[in-house]
mmCIF file with all atom_site columns, C-alpha atoms in Angstrom:
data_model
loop_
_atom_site.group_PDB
_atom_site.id
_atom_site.type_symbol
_atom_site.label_atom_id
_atom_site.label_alt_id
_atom_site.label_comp_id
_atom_site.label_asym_id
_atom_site.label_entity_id
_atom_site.label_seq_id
_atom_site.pdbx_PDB_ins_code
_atom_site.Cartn_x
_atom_site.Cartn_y
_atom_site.Cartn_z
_atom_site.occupancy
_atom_site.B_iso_or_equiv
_atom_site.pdbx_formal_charge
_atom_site.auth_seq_id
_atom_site.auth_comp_id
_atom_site.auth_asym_id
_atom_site.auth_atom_id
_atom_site.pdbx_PDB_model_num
ATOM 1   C CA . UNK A 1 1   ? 40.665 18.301  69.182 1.00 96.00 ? 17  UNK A CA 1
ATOM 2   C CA . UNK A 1 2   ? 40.120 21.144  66.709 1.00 97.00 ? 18  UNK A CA 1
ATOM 3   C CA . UNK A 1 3   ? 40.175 19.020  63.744 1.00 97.00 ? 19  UNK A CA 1
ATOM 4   C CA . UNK A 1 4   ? 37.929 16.079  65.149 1.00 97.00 ? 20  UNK A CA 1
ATOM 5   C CA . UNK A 1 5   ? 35.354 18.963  66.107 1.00 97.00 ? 21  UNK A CA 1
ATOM 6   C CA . UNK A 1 6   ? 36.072 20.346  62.629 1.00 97.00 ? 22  UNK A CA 1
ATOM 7   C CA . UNK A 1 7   ? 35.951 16.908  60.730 1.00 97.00 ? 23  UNK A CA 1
ATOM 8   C CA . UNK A 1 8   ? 32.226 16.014  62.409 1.00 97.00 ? 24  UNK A CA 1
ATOM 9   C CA . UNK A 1 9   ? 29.610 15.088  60.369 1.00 97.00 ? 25  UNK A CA 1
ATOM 10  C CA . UNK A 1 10  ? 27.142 18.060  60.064 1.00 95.00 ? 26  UNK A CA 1
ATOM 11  C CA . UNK A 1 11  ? 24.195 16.138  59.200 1.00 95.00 ? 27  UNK A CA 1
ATOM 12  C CA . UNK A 1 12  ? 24.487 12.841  60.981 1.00 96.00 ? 28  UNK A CA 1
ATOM 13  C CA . UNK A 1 13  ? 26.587 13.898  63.729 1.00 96.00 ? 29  UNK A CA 1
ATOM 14  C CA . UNK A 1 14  ? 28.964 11.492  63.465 1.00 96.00 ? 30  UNK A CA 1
ATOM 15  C CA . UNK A 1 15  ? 32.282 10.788  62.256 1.00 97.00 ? 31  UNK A CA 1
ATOM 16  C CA . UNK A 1 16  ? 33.537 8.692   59.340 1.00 95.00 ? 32  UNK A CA 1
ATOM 17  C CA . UNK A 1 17  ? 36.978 8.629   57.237 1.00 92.00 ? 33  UNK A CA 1
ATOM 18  C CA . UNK A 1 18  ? 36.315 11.590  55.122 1.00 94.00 ? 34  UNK A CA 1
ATOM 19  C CA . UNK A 1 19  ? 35.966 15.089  56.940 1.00 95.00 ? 35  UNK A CA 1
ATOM 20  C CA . UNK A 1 20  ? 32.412 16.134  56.910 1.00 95.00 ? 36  UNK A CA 1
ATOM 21  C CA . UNK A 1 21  ? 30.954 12.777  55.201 1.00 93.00 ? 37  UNK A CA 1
ATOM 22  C CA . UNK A 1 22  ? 29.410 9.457   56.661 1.00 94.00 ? 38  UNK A CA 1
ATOM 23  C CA . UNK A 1 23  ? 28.890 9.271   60.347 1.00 96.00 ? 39  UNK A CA 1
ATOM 24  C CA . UNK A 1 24  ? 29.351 5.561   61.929 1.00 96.00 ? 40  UNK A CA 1
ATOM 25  C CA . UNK A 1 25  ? 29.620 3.982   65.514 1.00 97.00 ? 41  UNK A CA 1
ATOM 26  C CA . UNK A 1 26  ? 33.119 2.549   64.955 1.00 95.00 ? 42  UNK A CA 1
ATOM 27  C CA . UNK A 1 27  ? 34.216 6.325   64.009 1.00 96.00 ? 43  UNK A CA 1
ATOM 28  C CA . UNK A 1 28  ? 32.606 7.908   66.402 1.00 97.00 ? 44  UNK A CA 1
ATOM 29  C CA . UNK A 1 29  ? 34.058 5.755   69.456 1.00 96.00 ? 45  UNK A CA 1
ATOM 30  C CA . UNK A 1 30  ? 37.403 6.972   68.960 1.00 94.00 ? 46  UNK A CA 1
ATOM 31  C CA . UNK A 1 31  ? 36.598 10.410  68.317 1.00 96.00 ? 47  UNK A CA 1
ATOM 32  C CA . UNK A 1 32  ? 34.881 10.316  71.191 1.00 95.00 ? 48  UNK A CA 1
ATOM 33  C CA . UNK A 1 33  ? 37.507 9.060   73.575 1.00 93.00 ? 49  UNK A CA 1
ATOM 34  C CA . UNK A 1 34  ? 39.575 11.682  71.948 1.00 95.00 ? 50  UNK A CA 1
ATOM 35  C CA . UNK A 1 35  ? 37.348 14.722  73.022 1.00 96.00 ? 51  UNK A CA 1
ATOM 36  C CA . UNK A 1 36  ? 36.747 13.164  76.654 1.00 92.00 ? 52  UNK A CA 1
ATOM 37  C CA . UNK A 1 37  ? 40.382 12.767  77.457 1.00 91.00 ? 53  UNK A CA 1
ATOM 38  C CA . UNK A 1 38  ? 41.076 16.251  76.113 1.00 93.00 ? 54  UNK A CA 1
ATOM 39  C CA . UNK A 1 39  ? 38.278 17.889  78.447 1.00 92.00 ? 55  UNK A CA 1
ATOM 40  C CA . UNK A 1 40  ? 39.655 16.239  81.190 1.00 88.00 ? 56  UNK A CA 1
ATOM 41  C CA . UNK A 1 41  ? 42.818 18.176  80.555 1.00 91.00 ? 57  UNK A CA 1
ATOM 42  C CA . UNK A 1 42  ? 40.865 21.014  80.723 1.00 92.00 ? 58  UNK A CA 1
ATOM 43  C CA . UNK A 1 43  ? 40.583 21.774  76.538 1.00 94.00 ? 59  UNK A CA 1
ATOM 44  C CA . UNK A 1 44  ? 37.573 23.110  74.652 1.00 94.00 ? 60  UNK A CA 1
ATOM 45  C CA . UNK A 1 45  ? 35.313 20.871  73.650 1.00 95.00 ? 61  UNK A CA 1
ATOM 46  C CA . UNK A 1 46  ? 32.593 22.630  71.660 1.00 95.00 ? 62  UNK A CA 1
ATOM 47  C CA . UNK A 1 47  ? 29.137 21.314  73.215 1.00 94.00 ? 63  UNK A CA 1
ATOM 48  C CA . UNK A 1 48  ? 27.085 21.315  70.182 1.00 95.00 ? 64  UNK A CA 1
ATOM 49  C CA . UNK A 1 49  ? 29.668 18.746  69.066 1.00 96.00 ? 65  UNK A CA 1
ATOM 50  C CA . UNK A 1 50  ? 28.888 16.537  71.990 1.00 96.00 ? 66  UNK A CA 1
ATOM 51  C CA . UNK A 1 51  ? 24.813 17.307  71.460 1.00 95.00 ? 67  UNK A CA 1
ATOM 52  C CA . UNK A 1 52  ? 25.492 16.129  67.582 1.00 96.00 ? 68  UNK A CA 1
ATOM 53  C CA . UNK A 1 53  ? 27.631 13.454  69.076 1.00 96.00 ? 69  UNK A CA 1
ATOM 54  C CA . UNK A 1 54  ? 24.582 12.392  71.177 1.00 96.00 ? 70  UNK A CA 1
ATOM 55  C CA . UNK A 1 55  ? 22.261 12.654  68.752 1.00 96.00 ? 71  UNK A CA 1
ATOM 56  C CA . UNK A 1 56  ? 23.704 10.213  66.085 1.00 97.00 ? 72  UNK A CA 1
ATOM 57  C CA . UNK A 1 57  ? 24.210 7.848   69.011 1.00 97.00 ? 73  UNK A CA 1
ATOM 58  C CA . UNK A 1 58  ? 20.369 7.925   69.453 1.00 97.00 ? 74  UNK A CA 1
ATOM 59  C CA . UNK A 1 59  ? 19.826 7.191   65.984 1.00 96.00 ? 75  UNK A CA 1
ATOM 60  C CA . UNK A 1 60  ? 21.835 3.723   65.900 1.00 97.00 ? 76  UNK A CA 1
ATOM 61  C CA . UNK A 1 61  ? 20.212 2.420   69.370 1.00 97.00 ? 77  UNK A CA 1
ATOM 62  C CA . UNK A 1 62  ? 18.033 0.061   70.265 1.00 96.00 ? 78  UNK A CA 1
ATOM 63  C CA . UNK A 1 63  ? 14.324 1.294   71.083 1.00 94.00 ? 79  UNK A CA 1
ATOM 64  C CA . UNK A 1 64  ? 15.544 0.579   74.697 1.00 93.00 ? 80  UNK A CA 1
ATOM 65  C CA . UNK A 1 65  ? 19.254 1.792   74.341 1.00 94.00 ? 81  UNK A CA 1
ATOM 66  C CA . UNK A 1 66  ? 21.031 -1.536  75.509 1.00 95.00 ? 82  UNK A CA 1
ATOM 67  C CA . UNK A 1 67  ? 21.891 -2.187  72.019 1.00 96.00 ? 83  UNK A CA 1
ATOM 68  C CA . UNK A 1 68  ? 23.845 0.075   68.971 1.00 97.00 ? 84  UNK A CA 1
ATOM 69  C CA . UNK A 1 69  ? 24.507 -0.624  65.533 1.00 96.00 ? 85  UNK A CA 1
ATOM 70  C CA . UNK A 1 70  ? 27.041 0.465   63.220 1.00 95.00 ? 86  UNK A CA 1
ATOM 71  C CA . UNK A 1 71  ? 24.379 2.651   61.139 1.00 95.00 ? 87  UNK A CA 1
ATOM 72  C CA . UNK A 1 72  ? 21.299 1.641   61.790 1.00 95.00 ? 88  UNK A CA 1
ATOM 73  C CA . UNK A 1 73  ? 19.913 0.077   64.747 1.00 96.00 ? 89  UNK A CA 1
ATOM 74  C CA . UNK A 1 74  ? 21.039 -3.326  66.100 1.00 92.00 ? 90  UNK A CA 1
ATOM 75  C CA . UNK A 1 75  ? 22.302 -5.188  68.887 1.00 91.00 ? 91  UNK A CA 1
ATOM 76  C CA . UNK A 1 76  ? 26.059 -6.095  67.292 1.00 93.00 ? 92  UNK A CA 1
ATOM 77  C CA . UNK A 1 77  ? 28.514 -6.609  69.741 1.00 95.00 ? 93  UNK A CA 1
ATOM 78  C CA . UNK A 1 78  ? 31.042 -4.464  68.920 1.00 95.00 ? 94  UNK A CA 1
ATOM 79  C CA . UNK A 1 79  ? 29.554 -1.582  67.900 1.00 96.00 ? 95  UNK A CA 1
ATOM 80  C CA . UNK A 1 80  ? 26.734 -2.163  70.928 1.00 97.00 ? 96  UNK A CA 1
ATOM 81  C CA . UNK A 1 81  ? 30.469 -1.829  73.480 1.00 97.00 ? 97  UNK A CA 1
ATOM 82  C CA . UNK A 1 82  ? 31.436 1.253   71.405 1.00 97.00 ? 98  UNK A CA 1
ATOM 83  C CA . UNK A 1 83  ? 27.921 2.698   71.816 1.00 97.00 ? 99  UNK A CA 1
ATOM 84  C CA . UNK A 1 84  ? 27.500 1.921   75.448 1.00 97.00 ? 100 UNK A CA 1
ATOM 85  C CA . UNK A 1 85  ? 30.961 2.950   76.876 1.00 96.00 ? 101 UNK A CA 1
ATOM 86  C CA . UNK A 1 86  ? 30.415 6.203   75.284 1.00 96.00 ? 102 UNK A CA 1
ATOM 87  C CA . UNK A 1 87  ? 27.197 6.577   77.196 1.00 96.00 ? 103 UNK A CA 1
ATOM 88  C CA . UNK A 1 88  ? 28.944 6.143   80.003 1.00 95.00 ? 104 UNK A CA 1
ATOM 89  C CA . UNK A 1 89  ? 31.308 8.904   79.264 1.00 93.00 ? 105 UNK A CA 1
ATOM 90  C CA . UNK A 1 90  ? 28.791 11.252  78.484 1.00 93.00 ? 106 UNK A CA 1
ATOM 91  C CA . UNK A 1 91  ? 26.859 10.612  82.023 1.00 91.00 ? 107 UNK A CA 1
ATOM 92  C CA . UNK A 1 92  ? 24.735 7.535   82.198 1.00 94.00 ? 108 UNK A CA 1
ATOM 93  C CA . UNK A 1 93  ? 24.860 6.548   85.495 1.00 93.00 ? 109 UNK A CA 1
ATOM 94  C CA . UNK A 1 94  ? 26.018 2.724   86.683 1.00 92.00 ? 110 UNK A CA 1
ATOM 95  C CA . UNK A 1 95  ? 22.239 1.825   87.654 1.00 93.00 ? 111 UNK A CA 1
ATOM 96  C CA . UNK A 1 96  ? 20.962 3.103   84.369 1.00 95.00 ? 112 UNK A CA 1
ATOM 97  C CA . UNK A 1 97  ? 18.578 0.486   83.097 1.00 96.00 ? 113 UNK A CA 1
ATOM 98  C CA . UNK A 1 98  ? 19.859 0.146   79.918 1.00 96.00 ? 114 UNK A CA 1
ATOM 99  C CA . UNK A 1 99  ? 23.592 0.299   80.286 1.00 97.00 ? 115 UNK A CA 1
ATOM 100 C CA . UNK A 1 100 ? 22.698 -2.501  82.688 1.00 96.00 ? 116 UNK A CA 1
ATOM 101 C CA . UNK A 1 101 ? 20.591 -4.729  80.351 1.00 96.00 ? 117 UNK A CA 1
ATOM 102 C CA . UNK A 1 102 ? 23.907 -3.491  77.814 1.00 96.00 ? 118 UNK A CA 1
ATOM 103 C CA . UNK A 1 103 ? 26.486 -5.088  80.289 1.00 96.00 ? 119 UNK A CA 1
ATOM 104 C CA . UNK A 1 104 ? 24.460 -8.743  80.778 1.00 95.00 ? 120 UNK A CA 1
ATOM 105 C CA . UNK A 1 105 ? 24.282 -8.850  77.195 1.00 96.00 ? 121 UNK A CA 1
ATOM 106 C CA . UNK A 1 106 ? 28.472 -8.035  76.682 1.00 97.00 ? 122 UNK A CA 1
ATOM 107 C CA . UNK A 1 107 ? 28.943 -10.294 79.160 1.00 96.00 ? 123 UNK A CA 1
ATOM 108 C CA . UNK A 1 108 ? 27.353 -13.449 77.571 1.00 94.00 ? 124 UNK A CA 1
ATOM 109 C CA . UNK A 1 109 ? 29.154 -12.217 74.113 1.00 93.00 ? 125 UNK A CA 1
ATOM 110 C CA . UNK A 1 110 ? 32.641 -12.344 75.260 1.00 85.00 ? 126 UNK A CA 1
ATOM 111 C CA . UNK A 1 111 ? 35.852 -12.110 76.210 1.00 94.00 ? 127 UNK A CA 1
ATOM 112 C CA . UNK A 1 112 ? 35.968 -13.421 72.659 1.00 94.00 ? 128 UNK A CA 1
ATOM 113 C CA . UNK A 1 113 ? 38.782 -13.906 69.830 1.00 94.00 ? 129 UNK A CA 1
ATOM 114 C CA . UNK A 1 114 ? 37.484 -10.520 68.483 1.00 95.00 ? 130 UNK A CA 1
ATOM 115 C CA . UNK A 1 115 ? 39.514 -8.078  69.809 1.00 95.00 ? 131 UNK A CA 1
ATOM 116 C CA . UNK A 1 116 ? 37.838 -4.796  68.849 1.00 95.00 ? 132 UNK A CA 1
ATOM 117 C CA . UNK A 1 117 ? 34.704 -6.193  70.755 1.00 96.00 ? 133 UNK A CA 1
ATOM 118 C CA . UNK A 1 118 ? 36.797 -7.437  74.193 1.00 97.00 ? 134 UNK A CA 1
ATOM 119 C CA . UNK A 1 119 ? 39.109 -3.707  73.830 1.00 96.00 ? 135 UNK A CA 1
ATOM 120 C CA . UNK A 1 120 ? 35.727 -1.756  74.157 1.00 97.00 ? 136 UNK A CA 1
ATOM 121 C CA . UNK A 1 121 ? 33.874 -4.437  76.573 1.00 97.00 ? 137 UNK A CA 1
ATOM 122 C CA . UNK A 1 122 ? 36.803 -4.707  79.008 1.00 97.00 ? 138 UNK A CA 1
ATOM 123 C CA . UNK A 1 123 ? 36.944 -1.538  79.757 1.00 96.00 ? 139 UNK A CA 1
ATOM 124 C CA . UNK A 1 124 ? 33.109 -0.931  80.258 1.00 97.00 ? 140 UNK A CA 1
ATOM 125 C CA . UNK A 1 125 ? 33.415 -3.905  82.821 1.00 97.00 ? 141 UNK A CA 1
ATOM 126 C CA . UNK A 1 126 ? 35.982 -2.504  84.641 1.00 96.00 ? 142 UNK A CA 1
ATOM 127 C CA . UNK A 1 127 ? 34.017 0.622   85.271 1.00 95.00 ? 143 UNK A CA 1
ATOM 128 C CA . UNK A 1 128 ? 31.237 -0.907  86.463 1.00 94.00 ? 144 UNK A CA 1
ATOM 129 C CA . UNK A 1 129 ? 33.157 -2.867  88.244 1.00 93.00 ? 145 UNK A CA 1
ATOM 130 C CA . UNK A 1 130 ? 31.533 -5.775  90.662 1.00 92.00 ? 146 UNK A CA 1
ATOM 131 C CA . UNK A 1 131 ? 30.980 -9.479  89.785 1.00 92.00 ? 147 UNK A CA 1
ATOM 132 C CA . UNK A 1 132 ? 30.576 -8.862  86.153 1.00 91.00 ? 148 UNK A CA 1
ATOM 133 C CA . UNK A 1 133 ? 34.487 -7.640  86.311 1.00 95.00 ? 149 UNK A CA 1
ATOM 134 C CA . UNK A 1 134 ? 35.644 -9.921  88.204 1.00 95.00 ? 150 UNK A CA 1
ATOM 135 C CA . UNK A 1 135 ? 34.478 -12.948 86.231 1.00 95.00 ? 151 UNK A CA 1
ATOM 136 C CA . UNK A 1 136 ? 34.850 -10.723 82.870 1.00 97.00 ? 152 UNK A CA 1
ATOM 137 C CA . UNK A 1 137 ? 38.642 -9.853  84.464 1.00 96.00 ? 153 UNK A CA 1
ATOM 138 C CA . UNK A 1 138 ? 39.833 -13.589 85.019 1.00 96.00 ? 154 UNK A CA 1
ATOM 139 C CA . UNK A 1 139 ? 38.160 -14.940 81.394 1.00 96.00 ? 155 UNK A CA 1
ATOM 140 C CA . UNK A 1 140 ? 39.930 -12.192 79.577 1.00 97.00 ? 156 UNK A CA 1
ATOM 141 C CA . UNK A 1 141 ? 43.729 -12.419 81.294 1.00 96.00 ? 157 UNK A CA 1
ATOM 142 C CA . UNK A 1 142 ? 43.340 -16.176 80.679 1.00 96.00 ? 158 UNK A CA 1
ATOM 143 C CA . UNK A 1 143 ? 42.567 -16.190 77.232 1.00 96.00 ? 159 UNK A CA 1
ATOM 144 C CA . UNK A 1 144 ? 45.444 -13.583 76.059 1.00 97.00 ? 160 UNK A CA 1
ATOM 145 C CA . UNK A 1 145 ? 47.830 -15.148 78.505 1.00 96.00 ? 161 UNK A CA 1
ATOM 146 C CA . UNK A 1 146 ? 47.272 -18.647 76.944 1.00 96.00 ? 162 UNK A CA 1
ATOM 147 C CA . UNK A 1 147 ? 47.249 -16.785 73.168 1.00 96.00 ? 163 UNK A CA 1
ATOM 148 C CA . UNK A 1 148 ? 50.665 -14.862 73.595 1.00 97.00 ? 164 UNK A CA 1
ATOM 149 C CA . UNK A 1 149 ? 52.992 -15.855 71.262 1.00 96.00 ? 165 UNK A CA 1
ATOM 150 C CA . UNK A 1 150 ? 56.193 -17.845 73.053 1.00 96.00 ? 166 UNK A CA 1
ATOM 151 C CA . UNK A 1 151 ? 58.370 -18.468 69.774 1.00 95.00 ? 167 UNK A CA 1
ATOM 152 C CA . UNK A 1 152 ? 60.991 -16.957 67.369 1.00 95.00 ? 168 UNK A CA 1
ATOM 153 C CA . UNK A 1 153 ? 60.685 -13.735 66.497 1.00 95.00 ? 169 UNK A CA 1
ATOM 154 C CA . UNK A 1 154 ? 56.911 -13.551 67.329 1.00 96.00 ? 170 UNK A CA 1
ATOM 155 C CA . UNK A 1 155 ? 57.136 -13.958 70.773 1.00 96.00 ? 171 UNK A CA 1
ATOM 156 C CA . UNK A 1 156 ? 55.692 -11.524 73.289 1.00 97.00 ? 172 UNK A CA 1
ATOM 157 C CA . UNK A 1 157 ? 52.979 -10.809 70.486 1.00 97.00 ? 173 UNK A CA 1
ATOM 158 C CA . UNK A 1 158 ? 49.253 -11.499 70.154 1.00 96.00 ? 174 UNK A CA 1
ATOM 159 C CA . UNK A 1 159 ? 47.912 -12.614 66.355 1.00 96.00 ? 175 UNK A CA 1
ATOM 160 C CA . UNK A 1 160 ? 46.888 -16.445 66.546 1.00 94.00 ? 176 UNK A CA 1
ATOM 161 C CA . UNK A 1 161 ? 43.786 -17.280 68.506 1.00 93.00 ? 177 UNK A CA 1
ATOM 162 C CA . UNK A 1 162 ? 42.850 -13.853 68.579 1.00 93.00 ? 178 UNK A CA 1
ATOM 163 C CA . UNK A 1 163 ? 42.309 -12.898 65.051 1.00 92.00 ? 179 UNK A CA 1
ATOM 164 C CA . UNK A 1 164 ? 38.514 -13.276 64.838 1.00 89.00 ? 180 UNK A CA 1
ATOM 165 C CA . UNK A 1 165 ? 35.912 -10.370 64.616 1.00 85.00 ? 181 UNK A CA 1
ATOM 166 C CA . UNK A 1 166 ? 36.937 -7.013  63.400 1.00 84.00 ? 182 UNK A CA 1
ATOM 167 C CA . UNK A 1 167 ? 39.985 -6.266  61.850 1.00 85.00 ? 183 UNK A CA 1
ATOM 168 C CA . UNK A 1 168 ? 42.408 -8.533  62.669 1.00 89.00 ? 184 UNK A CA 1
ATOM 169 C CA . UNK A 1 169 ? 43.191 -10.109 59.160 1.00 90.00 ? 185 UNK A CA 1
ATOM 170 C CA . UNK A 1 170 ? 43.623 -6.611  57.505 1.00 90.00 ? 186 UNK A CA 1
ATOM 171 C CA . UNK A 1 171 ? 45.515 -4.886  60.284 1.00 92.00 ? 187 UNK A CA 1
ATOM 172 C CA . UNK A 1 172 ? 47.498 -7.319  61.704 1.00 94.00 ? 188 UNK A CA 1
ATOM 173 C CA . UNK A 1 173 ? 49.724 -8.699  64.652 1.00 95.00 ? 189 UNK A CA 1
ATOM 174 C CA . UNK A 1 174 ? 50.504 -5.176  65.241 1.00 96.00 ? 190 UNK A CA 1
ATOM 175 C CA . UNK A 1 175 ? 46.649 -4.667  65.975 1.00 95.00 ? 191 UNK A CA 1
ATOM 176 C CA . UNK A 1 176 ? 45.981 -7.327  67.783 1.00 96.00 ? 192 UNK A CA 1
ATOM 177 C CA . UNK A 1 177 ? 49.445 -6.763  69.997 1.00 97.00 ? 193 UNK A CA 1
ATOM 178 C CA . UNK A 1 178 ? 48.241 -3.555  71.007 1.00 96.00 ? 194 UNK A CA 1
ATOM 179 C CA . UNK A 1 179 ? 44.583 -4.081  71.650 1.00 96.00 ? 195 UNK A CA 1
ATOM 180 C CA . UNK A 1 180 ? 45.364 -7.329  73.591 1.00 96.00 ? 196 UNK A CA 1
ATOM 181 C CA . UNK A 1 181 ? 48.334 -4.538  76.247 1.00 97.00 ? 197 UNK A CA 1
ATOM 182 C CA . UNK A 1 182 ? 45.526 -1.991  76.147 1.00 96.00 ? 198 UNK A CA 1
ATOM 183 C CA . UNK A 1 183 ? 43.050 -4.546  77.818 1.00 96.00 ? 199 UNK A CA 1
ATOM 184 C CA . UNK A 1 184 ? 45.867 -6.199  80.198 1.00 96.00 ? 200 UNK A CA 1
ATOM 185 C CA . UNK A 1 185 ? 46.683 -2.423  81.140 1.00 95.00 ? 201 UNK A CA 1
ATOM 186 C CA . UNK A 1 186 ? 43.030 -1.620  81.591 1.00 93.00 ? 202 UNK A CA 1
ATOM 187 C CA . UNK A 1 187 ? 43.819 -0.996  85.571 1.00 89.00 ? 203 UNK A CA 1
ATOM 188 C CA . UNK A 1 188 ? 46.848 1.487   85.171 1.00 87.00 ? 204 UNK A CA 1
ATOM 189 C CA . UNK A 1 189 ? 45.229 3.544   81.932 1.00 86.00 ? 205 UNK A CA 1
ATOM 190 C CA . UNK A 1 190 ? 41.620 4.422   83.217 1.00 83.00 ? 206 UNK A CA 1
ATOM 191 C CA . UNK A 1 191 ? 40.476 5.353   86.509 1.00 81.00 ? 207 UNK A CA 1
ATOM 192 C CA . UNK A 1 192 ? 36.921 3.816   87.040 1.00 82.00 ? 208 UNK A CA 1
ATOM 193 C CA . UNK A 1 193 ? 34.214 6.413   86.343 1.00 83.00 ? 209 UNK A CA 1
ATOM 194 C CA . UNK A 1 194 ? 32.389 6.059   89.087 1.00 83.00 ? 210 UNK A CA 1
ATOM 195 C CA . UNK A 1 195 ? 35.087 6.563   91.504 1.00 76.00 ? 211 UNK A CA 1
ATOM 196 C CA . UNK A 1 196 ? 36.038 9.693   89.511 1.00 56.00 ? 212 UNK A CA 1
ATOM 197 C CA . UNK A 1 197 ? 34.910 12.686  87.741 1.00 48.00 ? 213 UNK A CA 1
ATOM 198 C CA . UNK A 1 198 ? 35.159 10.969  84.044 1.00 44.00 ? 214 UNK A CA 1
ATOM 199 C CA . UNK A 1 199 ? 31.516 11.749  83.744 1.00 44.00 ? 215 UNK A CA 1
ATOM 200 C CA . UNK A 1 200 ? 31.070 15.830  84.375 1.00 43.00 ? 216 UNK A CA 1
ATOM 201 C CA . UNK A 1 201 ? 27.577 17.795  83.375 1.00 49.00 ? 217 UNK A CA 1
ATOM 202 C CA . UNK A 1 202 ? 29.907 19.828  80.987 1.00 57.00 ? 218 UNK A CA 1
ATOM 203 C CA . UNK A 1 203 ? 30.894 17.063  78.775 1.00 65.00 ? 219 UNK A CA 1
ATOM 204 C CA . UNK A 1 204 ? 27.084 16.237  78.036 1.00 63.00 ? 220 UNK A CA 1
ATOM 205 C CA . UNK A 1 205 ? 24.661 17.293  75.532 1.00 51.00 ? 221 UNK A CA 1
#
């Protein structure tokens, strides 16, 4: 935690692949997760990191928020999950208009063959939980049970049917594999935030 809070961005906020330099959504999603589930075991998490955090989030939004870019503002759908499930870990509530307007437009985007997109989209719909997980739920564990690999030595994995969107071709079955068991363990590994206390005033801004 240290070193993420060290490696920030000082000017954009953000976090990049160089300590200190470039600030983007991708980044900043996994930092982010980082820092919450360390404050939930009760570590430091220096605020003004969270406020900075906050801040560059703000900057790649959408005039109404539903939307994030990877830079500069748009509505792409990956970077749009990143940006809105860590919105929801830094307090917005379920009936917040624009994580709302956020989850109908996920929802017509996907499950898709792009795993990065479906990792960060599954689990926003399983927090809010409802209709939209239900239906996002039973599309999702139907496409990656119909994509596992059944053959040779490749069996048990995910690469082939799932290899669209971001990353895939550069990172691998490995990738894929483990995005596609994060999503199908989405129940066991996260406790819905609104049932819980994912979303206290002290990890805020």
């Amino acid at each position: 935690l240290n070193f993420i809070m060290e490696s920030q961005d000082p000017i954009l906020g953000g976090w990049q692949y160089t300590p200190k330099r470039g600030s983007d959504t991708s980044a900043l999603g996994w930092q982010l997760m980082a820092l919450k589930s360390g404050h939930m075991a009760y570590l430091q998490v220096n605020p003004l990191t969270i406020k900075k955090a906050v801040g560059f989030l703000d900057s790649v939004q959408l005039p109404d928020g539903s939307g994030y870019g990877y830079r500069d503002p748009s509505d792409r759908p990956g970077t749009s999950a990143v940006g809105l499930l860590c919105r929801m870990y830094l307090g917005w509530k379920k009936d917040h208009p624009a994580l709302q307007r956020g989850v109908e437009f996920l929802a017509k985007k996907g499950p898709s063959s792009d795993l990065y997109f479906s990792y960060y989209a599954t689990q926003i719909m399983h927090h809010m939980e409802g209709d939209a997980w239900q239906a996002w739920n039973t599309k999702m564990k139907d496409m990656l049970l119909k994509s596992q690999a059944t053959d040779g030595h490749e069996a048990g994995s995910w690469f082939k049917g799932v290899d669209g969107g971001h990353g895939a071709h550069k990172a691998g079955r490995l990738y894929c594999t483990s995005l596609a068991t994060m999503m199908l363990e989405v129940y066991y590994r996260h406790l819905p935030i609104y049932r819980g206390a994912a979303t206290e005033d002290e990890f805020r801004e």
